[in-house]
C-alpha cells in the first residue's frame, strides 16, 4: 500500500566531513624558516610575524609598487601529493589598496597570480616561468589602506583554489607578483579523503576522493574478523568528492558461532550457539544438549540423546521411543492382524512410526527364521504411521513370532537395546490360492496357447495344472479339459470366431489343501484374430486415430487463436492500483523485473529523492549492451512502510510502456540498498532544463516537447491512470530532448512535491497546477490532468516561469474562481494559448481530451503557419484549433518555401526524392505516415530536436 510518509533526510555521514582533509602543506604550522625560492632577490621576502591570534608565523611579503614591470616569483618547496588527484590550495593574505599609496598610479597592482608545476621529484632551485601552469589570478576581497594597518585582522583575505586531476608524484606552487603590496600570511595545501570507516560490519579503507567534483569512488568493504559477506550482497560504499561516504550497498554478517556487538563479531558464550550467519543472535543450547566452549555453531547432545541428520541445531536432542504398548492379535486362517497402542515415551519426537518383524518358528526345538518375501503386509511392514498391521499369506499350521517396534528419527543412531512388543501365534487352515497373470501367447483360428504364473502361496508342492474350457454363448455348458505339468498349455480343436471361457487350477501333493481355485479367462478366437492380424482394421484404426488427432489439432489451433485473440483483443491495458494488492511485494514482482545488483554500477549522485539518494550509473544485463540508468535508492534503516511506499512507484511505473513515459528497467528488492532502476534522462527535469536554456528553442521544438508530454498523458489516461501532479518539474528530458512523464506513486503529490500545500479541504495539493474541482472537492480525473497539462504548456512556452508568478496560493484560487486565466507567455503563438485556455475550462467536460490535444499539436507541427505569428498578448477569440481539419499551406507556394519557413530546408532533397514535390502531396500525408516513413521520421525527429 502506498500512503503518507514522513520525508527523511538523505543518508550522509556528516560527522566524518570535518575530518576529511589531509594537509600536505601548512605554512603556519612551520616554526622554522620556510626557505622557499624567491626570484629576483629583491622581490618576495620571508618575514617572521604574528597571525591574527598573535601566534608567531612565517610570511612572505612583497611591495615593489613604485617600479613598473615587476615580475617577482616565489616558489614553495616540493609538495608530494600521495594518492590525491584534486588538491585544494587555501591562501590567506593581506593586500594594500593602491589608492592609499601616493605616487604609484600605473605601477601599483592589486592582484597576484597563482601557478603550479607538476613533477615526479624535486627539480632543484632554479625557477623557469614557462614551466608553470596558471591556476588563477588572485584578487583581494578586501584591501587595506594605510590607516588600517593596525587592523590587519579585519582585512585578511582567504581564497581557495582547486587543482587537478594531477598525475605526477608531486608539484610546486608558485606566486607571481606583478607590482602589488602583498603579505602572504598562510598557504595551506590539502586534499580530501574519506577516512576508514566500519559500516555494516565491513571495513572501508581510507579512500582518496575522485578527480572530479561530482565523481564517486566505489570502494569494496572487507568484512571485520569473524564476519562474512552476505550472499550476493558484498559490501560497497561510495566516497564522494567532499570526503563523505555515501550509498552503502550490501553488508557483512557475523559467521556461525559469532554475534554482532557494535562494529565487531563476538563469539557466542558457553551454553549458547549460533548455527548460521543468517541468525542475528546466539541462542541458548536446546534441551538435552550442551557446550562448554565459546564460538559454537551448535550444541552437543547429552549421553543417550541424539540429533537426526535432518534435525536443525535449534531443536532439542532426542532419543529412541519406548516399546509399543498393549499389543493384541487376531488370526483368520493364514492372516494375522496386530494392533497396539503408542509407546509411553516418544523420545521427544513426533516422527514415531512402527515396523513389524515376522519370524516363522519350528515347533520343537523352537528355532525361528525370518518370514521371507512371500509374506504380505498391509499397509506395509515398516514406516507404519497407524497402530495396526495385517500380515497375509502366512503358511497354514505354522508357528510365527511377531515383534512390533516403535522407531523415530534417531532410532538408527542409538546403540542401546531395541525395545519392542512381541506375540507368538500359530496359523490355522491355509487359504486357497490361485494361478495368476494368464497370458494368451498365440491365438490362431482353431487353437490358443495360454501361459500363467504359478500361485504365489501354493500351500504345497504343485504337481500339475488343469485347464477347463467351454463355449461362452452355449446354453448348456460342455466342458473340455487339458492338463499340463508346466505353466503353459495349448488348447486345440477350437471353433473359429467363438468365445470361450478357460479355467485353470493347480493340483498339489498330499499336503496341498484339497480345495484349489479356478481362474476364468474369457477369450474370443475370432476377435483376437481380427484385432491382431487384420491389416484392414489396422488401417482403419490408424485412419480414425489420425482423424481424431487432426480434429484435435484443428480445434486446438482455432481455440488457441481464439484464446490469443481474446487475450490480445482489449488493446489497451488497464492500470492496476498497487494498493489493491494485499501483499505489496507481489505487486512489485508482478510489474517490475527483479535485477541482480551485480549488473548495476553506481557512478554518481545526481539528486536527493524522497527516500534516499538518486544516482546515475550503468545497467549491464546478460546478453545486452549496457545502458545508462538512474538509480533511486532506499536509505538504510527504512521502515517497512517506507519500503512499500518507495517500491510503489516501481509497481506503477512498471505497468507503463510508452516512449513518453519514463521506462522502468527493474528493481532490486533482494539486496541492499533496495533500488529502483529507471532509464537515464540526461537533461533532468523539464522546468530546470528550460530555465537553463531560456529562449534557445524554436516554437516548433517547444511544441514538439509538448506533443511528447501530451502523447505520454494520452497513454496514461487511456490506461485509466490519473497523474495528479503533472507539472514541468515532473517531466524528465533525455539527451534527444524527448520529454517523458515521470514521478509516479500515490504518496508523492502529498509528500514529495515541494509545491504541494495543505488546502482547506484537507490534503496537500500543488495549487498552481491543479484544477479547481480537484482543489475544492478532490475530484481528480484525466480532465483535471488536462488542466495541469495546460499549466505545463504555459511553463514550457515561458521557459520555466513560475505559474501565476509570486501570487499567493490563496490569491491564485480566488483569481481562478473569478475567471482569471494566465495570459499568453511572450512570443506564444495564439493557437497555443487558445489550447491552454481550453484546458482551463471551468466545466471539466468542456476541456479537450489528451487524444484531441495530441491531434491539435500534430496539426500545428504540420502547419507551422499556425505557430508563425507571435503576438505579445494572446486573446481569446481565435478560430478554434479543434475545428481545423486540413493542414494550412496557403502562405507558401512550394515545398521548399514551407521547409524554409520552418528552418528545415536541408530536407528539400529528401522530400523531392520521396515524391513529395507539391504542397498538396505533403498535406495529404498524415502525421502517422510521416512518422513511419523513413524520410519523414528523420525529418520529424529533427524538427522536434534541432
Ligand atoms: P525524484 O525522487 O523522482 O523526484 O528524483 C529526484 C531527482 O533525481 C529529480 O529531480 C531528477 O533531477 C533526478 N532524477 C530522477 N529520475 C531521473 C532519471 N530517470 N534520469 C535522470 N535524473 C533523474
Short mmCIF file of N, CA and C in Angstrom, two decimals, residues 671-810:
data_model
loop_
_atom_site.label_atom_id
_atom_site.label_comp_id
_atom_site.label_asym_id
_atom_site.label_seq_id
_atom_site.Cartn_x
_atom_site.Cartn_y
_atom_site.Cartn_z
N UNK A 671 18.45 -7.38 -2.39
CA UNK A 671 19.71 -6.98 -1.80
C UNK A 671 19.53 -5.62 -1.16
N UNK A 672 20.61 -5.08 -0.64
CA UNK A 672 20.52 -3.76 -0.04
C UNK A 672 21.55 -2.87 -0.66
N UNK A 673 21.31 -1.59 -0.95
CA UNK A 673 20.01 -0.99 -0.68
C UNK A 673 18.98 -1.43 -1.71
N UNK A 674 17.72 -1.30 -1.31
CA UNK A 674 16.64 -1.53 -2.26
C UNK A 674 16.72 -0.42 -3.31
N UNK A 675 16.61 -0.80 -4.59
CA UNK A 675 16.82 0.20 -5.64
C UNK A 675 15.71 0.12 -6.69
N UNK A 676 15.43 1.26 -7.28
CA UNK A 676 14.55 1.31 -8.46
C UNK A 676 15.43 1.81 -9.60
N UNK A 677 15.46 1.06 -10.68
CA UNK A 677 16.36 1.40 -11.78
C UNK A 677 15.52 1.88 -12.97
N UNK A 678 15.80 3.10 -13.39
CA UNK A 678 14.98 3.76 -14.41
C UNK A 678 15.89 4.20 -15.56
N UNK A 679 15.32 4.31 -16.75
CA UNK A 679 16.12 4.82 -17.86
C UNK A 679 16.68 6.20 -17.47
N UNK A 680 17.88 6.49 -17.94
CA UNK A 680 18.54 7.73 -17.54
C UNK A 680 18.08 8.87 -18.45
N UNK A 681 17.68 9.97 -17.86
CA UNK A 681 17.21 11.13 -18.62
C UNK A 681 18.25 12.24 -18.42
N UNK A 682 19.13 12.34 -19.40
CA UNK A 682 20.34 13.14 -19.26
C UNK A 682 20.08 14.60 -18.89
N UNK A 683 18.98 15.17 -19.38
CA UNK A 683 18.76 16.60 -19.14
C UNK A 683 17.92 16.91 -17.92
N UNK A 684 17.60 15.88 -17.12
CA UNK A 684 16.92 16.12 -15.85
C UNK A 684 15.51 16.66 -16.01
N UNK A 685 15.05 17.41 -15.01
CA UNK A 685 13.66 17.88 -15.00
C UNK A 685 13.47 18.99 -16.04
N UNK A 686 12.25 19.00 -16.65
CA UNK A 686 11.97 19.94 -17.74
C UNK A 686 12.02 21.39 -17.27
N UNK A 687 11.53 21.68 -16.06
CA UNK A 687 11.49 23.09 -15.64
C UNK A 687 12.90 23.67 -15.56
N UNK A 688 13.79 22.91 -14.89
CA UNK A 688 15.17 23.39 -14.76
C UNK A 688 15.84 23.47 -16.12
N UNK A 689 15.56 22.49 -16.96
CA UNK A 689 16.18 22.44 -18.29
C UNK A 689 15.80 23.68 -19.11
N UNK A 690 14.51 24.05 -19.05
CA UNK A 690 14.05 25.21 -19.82
C UNK A 690 14.64 26.50 -19.28
N UNK A 691 14.72 26.55 -17.93
CA UNK A 691 15.27 27.78 -17.34
C UNK A 691 16.73 27.94 -17.77
N UNK A 692 17.43 26.81 -17.84
CA UNK A 692 18.84 26.85 -18.22
C UNK A 692 19.01 27.29 -19.68
N UNK A 693 18.04 26.93 -20.52
CA UNK A 693 18.17 27.24 -21.95
C UNK A 693 17.14 28.29 -22.37
N UNK A 694 16.93 29.28 -21.51
CA UNK A 694 15.91 30.29 -21.75
C UNK A 694 16.04 30.91 -23.14
N UNK A 695 14.98 30.83 -23.94
CA UNK A 695 14.93 31.48 -25.24
C UNK A 695 15.73 30.79 -26.33
N UNK A 696 16.20 29.57 -26.07
CA UNK A 696 17.11 28.95 -27.04
C UNK A 696 16.41 28.00 -28.03
N UNK A 697 15.11 27.77 -27.86
CA UNK A 697 14.46 26.81 -28.76
C UNK A 697 13.49 27.52 -29.71
N UNK A 698 13.26 26.83 -30.85
CA UNK A 698 12.25 27.36 -31.76
C UNK A 698 10.89 26.95 -31.21
N UNK A 699 9.85 27.65 -31.68
CA UNK A 699 8.49 27.31 -31.22
C UNK A 699 8.19 25.86 -31.58
N UNK A 700 8.63 25.46 -32.76
CA UNK A 700 8.36 24.08 -33.20
C UNK A 700 8.98 23.08 -32.22
N UNK A 701 10.18 23.40 -31.74
CA UNK A 701 10.81 22.50 -30.77
C UNK A 701 10.01 22.42 -29.49
N UNK A 702 9.55 23.60 -29.03
CA UNK A 702 8.76 23.61 -27.79
C UNK A 702 7.47 22.82 -27.99
N UNK A 703 6.84 23.03 -29.17
CA UNK A 703 5.59 22.30 -29.43
C UNK A 703 5.88 20.80 -29.52
N UNK A 704 7.06 20.46 -30.08
CA UNK A 704 7.46 19.05 -30.13
C UNK A 704 7.53 18.45 -28.73
N UNK A 705 8.07 19.20 -27.80
CA UNK A 705 8.15 18.72 -26.41
C UNK A 705 6.74 18.53 -25.85
N UNK A 706 5.89 19.55 -26.10
CA UNK A 706 4.52 19.48 -25.59
C UNK A 706 3.77 18.30 -26.18
N UNK A 707 4.04 18.03 -27.45
CA UNK A 707 3.37 16.92 -28.13
C UNK A 707 3.76 15.60 -27.44
N UNK A 708 5.06 15.49 -27.10
CA UNK A 708 5.53 14.29 -26.42
C UNK A 708 4.83 14.11 -25.08
N UNK A 709 4.74 15.18 -24.31
CA UNK A 709 4.11 15.08 -22.99
C UNK A 709 2.64 14.69 -23.16
N UNK A 710 1.98 15.32 -24.15
CA UNK A 710 0.56 15.01 -24.36
C UNK A 710 0.39 13.55 -24.78
N UNK A 711 1.33 13.04 -25.60
CA UNK A 711 1.21 11.65 -26.03
C UNK A 711 1.38 10.72 -24.83
N UNK A 712 2.35 11.05 -23.95
CA UNK A 712 2.54 10.25 -22.74
C UNK A 712 1.28 10.28 -21.88
N UNK A 713 0.67 11.46 -21.76
CA UNK A 713 -0.54 11.59 -20.93
C UNK A 713 -1.73 10.89 -21.57
N UNK A 714 -1.78 10.93 -22.92
CA UNK A 714 -2.87 10.22 -23.60
C UNK A 714 -2.79 8.73 -23.26
N UNK A 715 -1.54 8.21 -23.29
CA UNK A 715 -1.35 6.80 -22.98
C UNK A 715 -1.79 6.50 -21.54
N UNK A 716 -1.36 7.37 -20.61
CA UNK A 716 -1.69 7.13 -19.20
C UNK A 716 -3.18 7.21 -18.97
N UNK A 717 -3.83 8.21 -19.60
CA UNK A 717 -5.27 8.34 -19.35
C UNK A 717 -6.02 7.19 -20.02
N UNK A 718 -5.52 6.71 -21.18
CA UNK A 718 -6.16 5.54 -21.80
C UNK A 718 -6.09 4.33 -20.88
N UNK A 719 -5.00 4.29 -20.09
CA UNK A 719 -4.86 3.16 -19.16
C UNK A 719 -5.66 3.37 -17.88
N UNK A 720 -6.27 4.53 -17.76
CA UNK A 720 -7.07 4.80 -16.56
C UNK A 720 -6.23 5.33 -15.41
N UNK A 721 -5.03 5.83 -15.72
CA UNK A 721 -4.17 6.35 -14.66
C UNK A 721 -4.31 7.87 -14.58
N UNK A 722 -4.59 8.37 -13.39
CA UNK A 722 -4.68 9.82 -13.18
C UNK A 722 -3.41 10.24 -12.45
N UNK A 723 -2.67 11.17 -13.04
CA UNK A 723 -1.34 11.50 -12.50
C UNK A 723 -1.41 12.36 -11.25
N UNK A 724 -2.22 13.36 -11.23
CA UNK A 724 -2.46 14.27 -10.10
C UNK A 724 -1.36 15.29 -9.84
N UNK A 725 -0.19 15.11 -10.40
CA UNK A 725 0.89 16.06 -10.12
C UNK A 725 1.67 16.36 -11.40
N UNK A 726 0.90 16.55 -12.49
CA UNK A 726 1.54 16.85 -13.76
C UNK A 726 2.05 18.29 -13.70
N UNK A 727 3.35 18.45 -13.86
CA UNK A 727 3.99 19.77 -13.80
C UNK A 727 5.34 19.61 -14.49
N UNK A 728 5.90 20.70 -14.98
CA UNK A 728 7.17 20.59 -15.72
C UNK A 728 8.25 19.97 -14.84
N UNK A 729 8.19 20.19 -13.52
CA UNK A 729 9.23 19.60 -12.67
C UNK A 729 9.14 18.08 -12.64
N UNK A 730 7.98 17.54 -13.02
CA UNK A 730 7.81 16.09 -13.03
C UNK A 730 7.89 15.49 -14.43
N UNK A 731 8.42 16.26 -15.35
CA UNK A 731 8.70 15.74 -16.69
C UNK A 731 10.22 15.65 -16.79
N UNK A 732 10.73 14.54 -17.29
CA UNK A 732 12.18 14.42 -17.46
C UNK A 732 12.52 14.54 -18.95
N UNK A 733 13.71 15.00 -19.23
CA UNK A 733 14.13 15.25 -20.62
C UNK A 733 15.40 14.46 -20.89
N UNK A 734 15.44 13.72 -21.99
CA UNK A 734 16.67 12.97 -22.28
C UNK A 734 17.55 13.75 -23.24
N UNK A 735 18.65 13.11 -23.66
CA UNK A 735 19.64 13.86 -24.45
C UNK A 735 19.10 14.21 -25.83
N UNK A 736 18.02 13.50 -26.27
CA UNK A 736 17.42 13.84 -27.56
C UNK A 736 16.26 14.81 -27.42
N UNK A 737 16.15 15.41 -26.27
CA UNK A 737 15.07 16.34 -25.96
C UNK A 737 13.71 15.68 -25.93
N UNK A 738 13.68 14.36 -25.80
CA UNK A 738 12.39 13.68 -25.67
C UNK A 738 11.92 13.86 -24.23
N UNK A 739 10.67 14.33 -24.10
CA UNK A 739 10.11 14.56 -22.77
C UNK A 739 9.31 13.34 -22.34
N UNK A 740 9.48 12.97 -21.09
CA UNK A 740 8.76 11.79 -20.60
C UNK A 740 8.11 12.12 -19.25
N UNK A 741 6.91 11.64 -19.10
CA UNK A 741 6.18 11.89 -17.85
C UNK A 741 6.81 11.01 -16.78
N UNK A 742 7.03 11.55 -15.59
CA UNK A 742 7.59 10.76 -14.51
C UNK A 742 6.92 11.14 -13.20
N UNK A 743 7.52 10.64 -12.12
CA UNK A 743 7.02 10.89 -10.76
C UNK A 743 5.68 10.24 -10.53
N UNK A 744 5.73 8.93 -10.36
CA UNK A 744 4.50 8.20 -10.06
C UNK A 744 4.53 7.80 -8.59
N UNK A 745 3.46 7.32 -8.11
CA UNK A 745 3.44 6.94 -6.69
C UNK A 745 2.38 7.74 -6.03
N UNK A 746 1.60 7.04 -5.22
CA UNK A 746 0.41 7.69 -4.70
C UNK A 746 0.71 8.71 -3.62
N UNK A 747 1.84 8.54 -2.95
CA UNK A 747 2.11 9.45 -1.84
C UNK A 747 2.86 10.68 -2.31
N UNK A 748 3.33 10.65 -3.56
CA UNK A 748 4.30 11.65 -3.97
C UNK A 748 3.72 13.06 -3.98
N UNK A 749 2.49 13.17 -4.46
CA UNK A 749 1.91 14.50 -4.54
C UNK A 749 1.91 15.11 -3.15
N UNK A 750 1.64 14.24 -2.20
CA UNK A 750 1.45 14.74 -0.85
C UNK A 750 2.79 15.00 -0.18
N UNK A 751 3.74 14.09 -0.37
CA UNK A 751 4.97 14.20 0.40
C UNK A 751 6.12 14.83 -0.34
N UNK A 752 6.24 14.47 -1.60
CA UNK A 752 7.48 14.73 -2.30
C UNK A 752 7.52 16.09 -2.95
N UNK A 753 6.36 16.59 -3.31
CA UNK A 753 6.34 17.78 -4.13
C UNK A 753 6.43 19.03 -3.25
N UNK A 754 7.51 19.78 -3.39
CA UNK A 754 7.65 20.97 -2.55
C UNK A 754 6.58 22.01 -2.85
N UNK A 755 5.91 21.86 -4.01
CA UNK A 755 4.87 22.82 -4.38
C UNK A 755 3.54 22.50 -3.67
N UNK A 756 3.43 21.28 -3.15
CA UNK A 756 2.14 20.87 -2.57
C UNK A 756 1.94 21.57 -1.23
N UNK A 757 0.75 22.14 -1.04
CA UNK A 757 0.44 22.81 0.23
C UNK A 757 -0.91 22.29 0.73
N UNK A 758 -1.13 22.42 2.03
CA UNK A 758 -2.41 21.99 2.58
C UNK A 758 -3.52 22.93 2.14
N UNK A 759 -4.66 22.38 1.77
CA UNK A 759 -5.79 23.22 1.40
C UNK A 759 -6.88 23.07 2.46
N UNK A 760 -7.87 23.89 2.35
CA UNK A 760 -8.92 23.85 3.38
C UNK A 760 -9.71 22.55 3.32
N UNK A 761 -9.71 21.90 2.15
CA UNK A 761 -10.46 20.63 2.05
C UNK A 761 -9.65 19.47 2.59
N UNK A 762 -8.47 19.73 3.12
CA UNK A 762 -7.64 18.65 3.64
C UNK A 762 -6.78 18.10 2.54
N UNK A 763 -5.60 17.59 2.90
CA UNK A 763 -4.70 17.03 1.90
C UNK A 763 -3.84 18.12 1.30
N UNK A 764 -2.69 17.73 0.79
CA UNK A 764 -1.76 18.70 0.19
C UNK A 764 -1.91 18.67 -1.31
N UNK A 765 -1.93 19.84 -1.89
CA UNK A 765 -2.19 19.93 -3.33
C UNK A 765 -1.25 20.97 -3.94
N UNK A 766 -0.65 20.69 -5.12
CA UNK A 766 0.14 21.71 -5.79
C UNK A 766 -0.81 22.69 -6.48
N UNK A 767 -1.25 23.67 -5.74
CA UNK A 767 -2.39 24.51 -6.11
C UNK A 767 -2.30 25.08 -7.52
N UNK A 768 -1.12 25.61 -7.87
CA UNK A 768 -1.00 26.33 -9.14
C UNK A 768 -1.22 25.40 -10.35
N UNK A 769 -1.04 24.11 -10.14
CA UNK A 769 -1.14 23.20 -11.28
C UNK A 769 -2.48 22.43 -11.28
N UNK A 770 -3.28 22.66 -10.23
CA UNK A 770 -4.41 21.76 -10.03
C UNK A 770 -5.73 22.42 -10.42
N UNK A 771 -6.61 21.61 -11.02
CA UNK A 771 -7.92 22.09 -11.47
C UNK A 771 -8.77 22.47 -10.26
N UNK A 772 -9.68 23.46 -10.42
CA UNK A 772 -10.46 23.93 -9.26
C UNK A 772 -11.24 22.80 -8.59
N UNK A 773 -11.86 21.90 -9.40
CA UNK A 773 -12.68 20.86 -8.76
C UNK A 773 -11.82 19.91 -7.93
N UNK A 774 -10.54 19.76 -8.30
CA UNK A 774 -9.66 18.88 -7.53
C UNK A 774 -9.25 19.58 -6.24
N UNK A 775 -9.09 20.90 -6.31
CA UNK A 775 -8.75 21.63 -5.08
C UNK A 775 -9.94 21.65 -4.15
N UNK A 776 -11.15 21.89 -4.75
CA UNK A 776 -12.32 22.09 -3.89
C UNK A 776 -12.85 20.79 -3.30
N UNK A 777 -13.02 19.78 -4.13
CA UNK A 777 -13.56 18.54 -3.55
C UNK A 777 -12.81 17.31 -4.04
N UNK A 778 -11.53 17.45 -4.27
CA UNK A 778 -10.61 16.37 -4.57
C UNK A 778 -11.10 15.48 -5.72
N UNK A 779 -11.70 16.13 -6.71
CA UNK A 779 -12.17 15.38 -7.88
C UNK A 779 -10.99 15.30 -8.87
N UNK A 780 -10.16 14.28 -8.72
CA UNK A 780 -9.02 14.11 -9.62
C UNK A 780 -9.42 13.16 -10.75
N UNK A 781 -9.31 13.63 -11.98
CA UNK A 781 -9.66 12.82 -13.14
C UNK A 781 -8.67 13.14 -14.25
N UNK A 782 -8.82 12.44 -15.38
CA UNK A 782 -7.95 12.80 -16.52
C UNK A 782 -8.22 14.23 -16.94
N UNK A 783 -9.48 14.71 -16.70
CA UNK A 783 -9.80 16.09 -17.06
C UNK A 783 -9.03 17.06 -16.15
N UNK A 784 -8.81 16.68 -14.88
CA UNK A 784 -8.01 17.58 -14.04
C UNK A 784 -6.54 17.50 -14.45
N UNK A 785 -6.12 16.32 -14.95
CA UNK A 785 -4.75 16.23 -15.51
C UNK A 785 -4.63 17.15 -16.73
N UNK A 786 -5.73 17.28 -17.51
CA UNK A 786 -5.69 18.15 -18.69
C UNK A 786 -5.46 19.60 -18.24
N UNK A 787 -6.14 19.99 -17.16
CA UNK A 787 -5.91 21.34 -16.62
C UNK A 787 -4.41 21.51 -16.33
N UNK A 788 -3.83 20.54 -15.59
CA UNK A 788 -2.41 20.64 -15.24
C UNK A 788 -1.57 20.68 -16.50
N UNK A 789 -2.02 19.94 -17.53
CA UNK A 789 -1.27 19.94 -18.79
C UNK A 789 -1.23 21.36 -19.38
N UNK A 790 -2.36 22.08 -19.27
CA UNK A 790 -2.41 23.46 -19.74
C UNK A 790 -1.36 24.31 -19.03
N UNK A 791 -1.20 24.06 -17.72
CA UNK A 791 -0.20 24.82 -16.95
C UNK A 791 1.21 24.44 -17.44
N UNK A 792 1.40 23.13 -17.72
CA UNK A 792 2.71 22.70 -18.24
C UNK A 792 2.99 23.40 -19.57
N UNK A 793 1.94 23.51 -20.41
CA UNK A 793 2.12 24.23 -21.69
C UNK A 793 2.63 25.64 -21.42
N UNK A 794 2.00 26.27 -20.43
CA UNK A 794 2.38 27.64 -20.11
C UNK A 794 3.82 27.70 -19.59
N UNK A 795 4.17 26.70 -18.75
CA UNK A 795 5.55 26.66 -18.23
C UNK A 795 6.55 26.50 -19.37
N UNK A 796 6.19 25.63 -20.32
CA UNK A 796 7.10 25.36 -21.43
C UNK A 796 7.25 26.61 -22.30
N UNK A 797 6.11 27.23 -22.64
CA UNK A 797 6.18 28.38 -23.56
C UNK A 797 6.83 29.59 -22.89
N UNK A 798 6.88 29.58 -21.52
CA UNK A 798 7.53 30.71 -20.85
C UNK A 798 8.91 30.31 -20.30
N UNK A 799 9.44 29.19 -20.81
CA UNK A 799 10.77 28.72 -20.41
C UNK A 799 10.91 28.58 -18.89
N UNK A 800 9.92 27.95 -18.28
CA UNK A 800 10.07 27.60 -16.87
C UNK A 800 9.68 28.71 -15.92
N UNK A 801 8.90 29.66 -16.38
CA UNK A 801 8.42 30.71 -15.48
C UNK A 801 7.48 30.07 -14.45
N UNK A 802 7.40 30.64 -13.26
CA UNK A 802 6.51 30.10 -12.22
C UNK A 802 5.08 30.53 -12.54
N UNK A 803 4.15 29.58 -12.65
CA UNK A 803 2.78 29.97 -12.97
C UNK A 803 2.23 30.93 -11.91
N UNK A 804 1.58 31.96 -12.36
CA UNK A 804 1.00 32.99 -11.51
C UNK A 804 2.08 33.74 -10.71
N UNK A 805 3.31 33.64 -11.20
CA UNK A 805 4.43 34.37 -10.62
C UNK A 805 4.44 34.30 -9.10
N UNK A 806 4.48 35.49 -8.44
CA UNK A 806 4.59 35.43 -6.97
C UNK A 806 3.24 35.63 -6.28
N UNK A 807 2.16 35.38 -7.00
CA UNK A 807 0.84 35.46 -6.32
C UNK A 807 0.79 34.37 -5.25
N UNK A 808 0.05 34.62 -4.17
CA UNK A 808 -0.06 33.60 -3.14
C UNK A 808 -1.04 32.53 -3.62
N UNK A 809 -0.95 31.35 -3.03
CA UNK A 809 -1.84 30.26 -3.42
C UNK A 809 -3.31 30.66 -3.26
N UNK A 810 -3.59 31.36 -2.16
CA UNK A 810 -4.97 31.78 -1.91
C UNK A 810 -5.46 32.71 -3.01
#
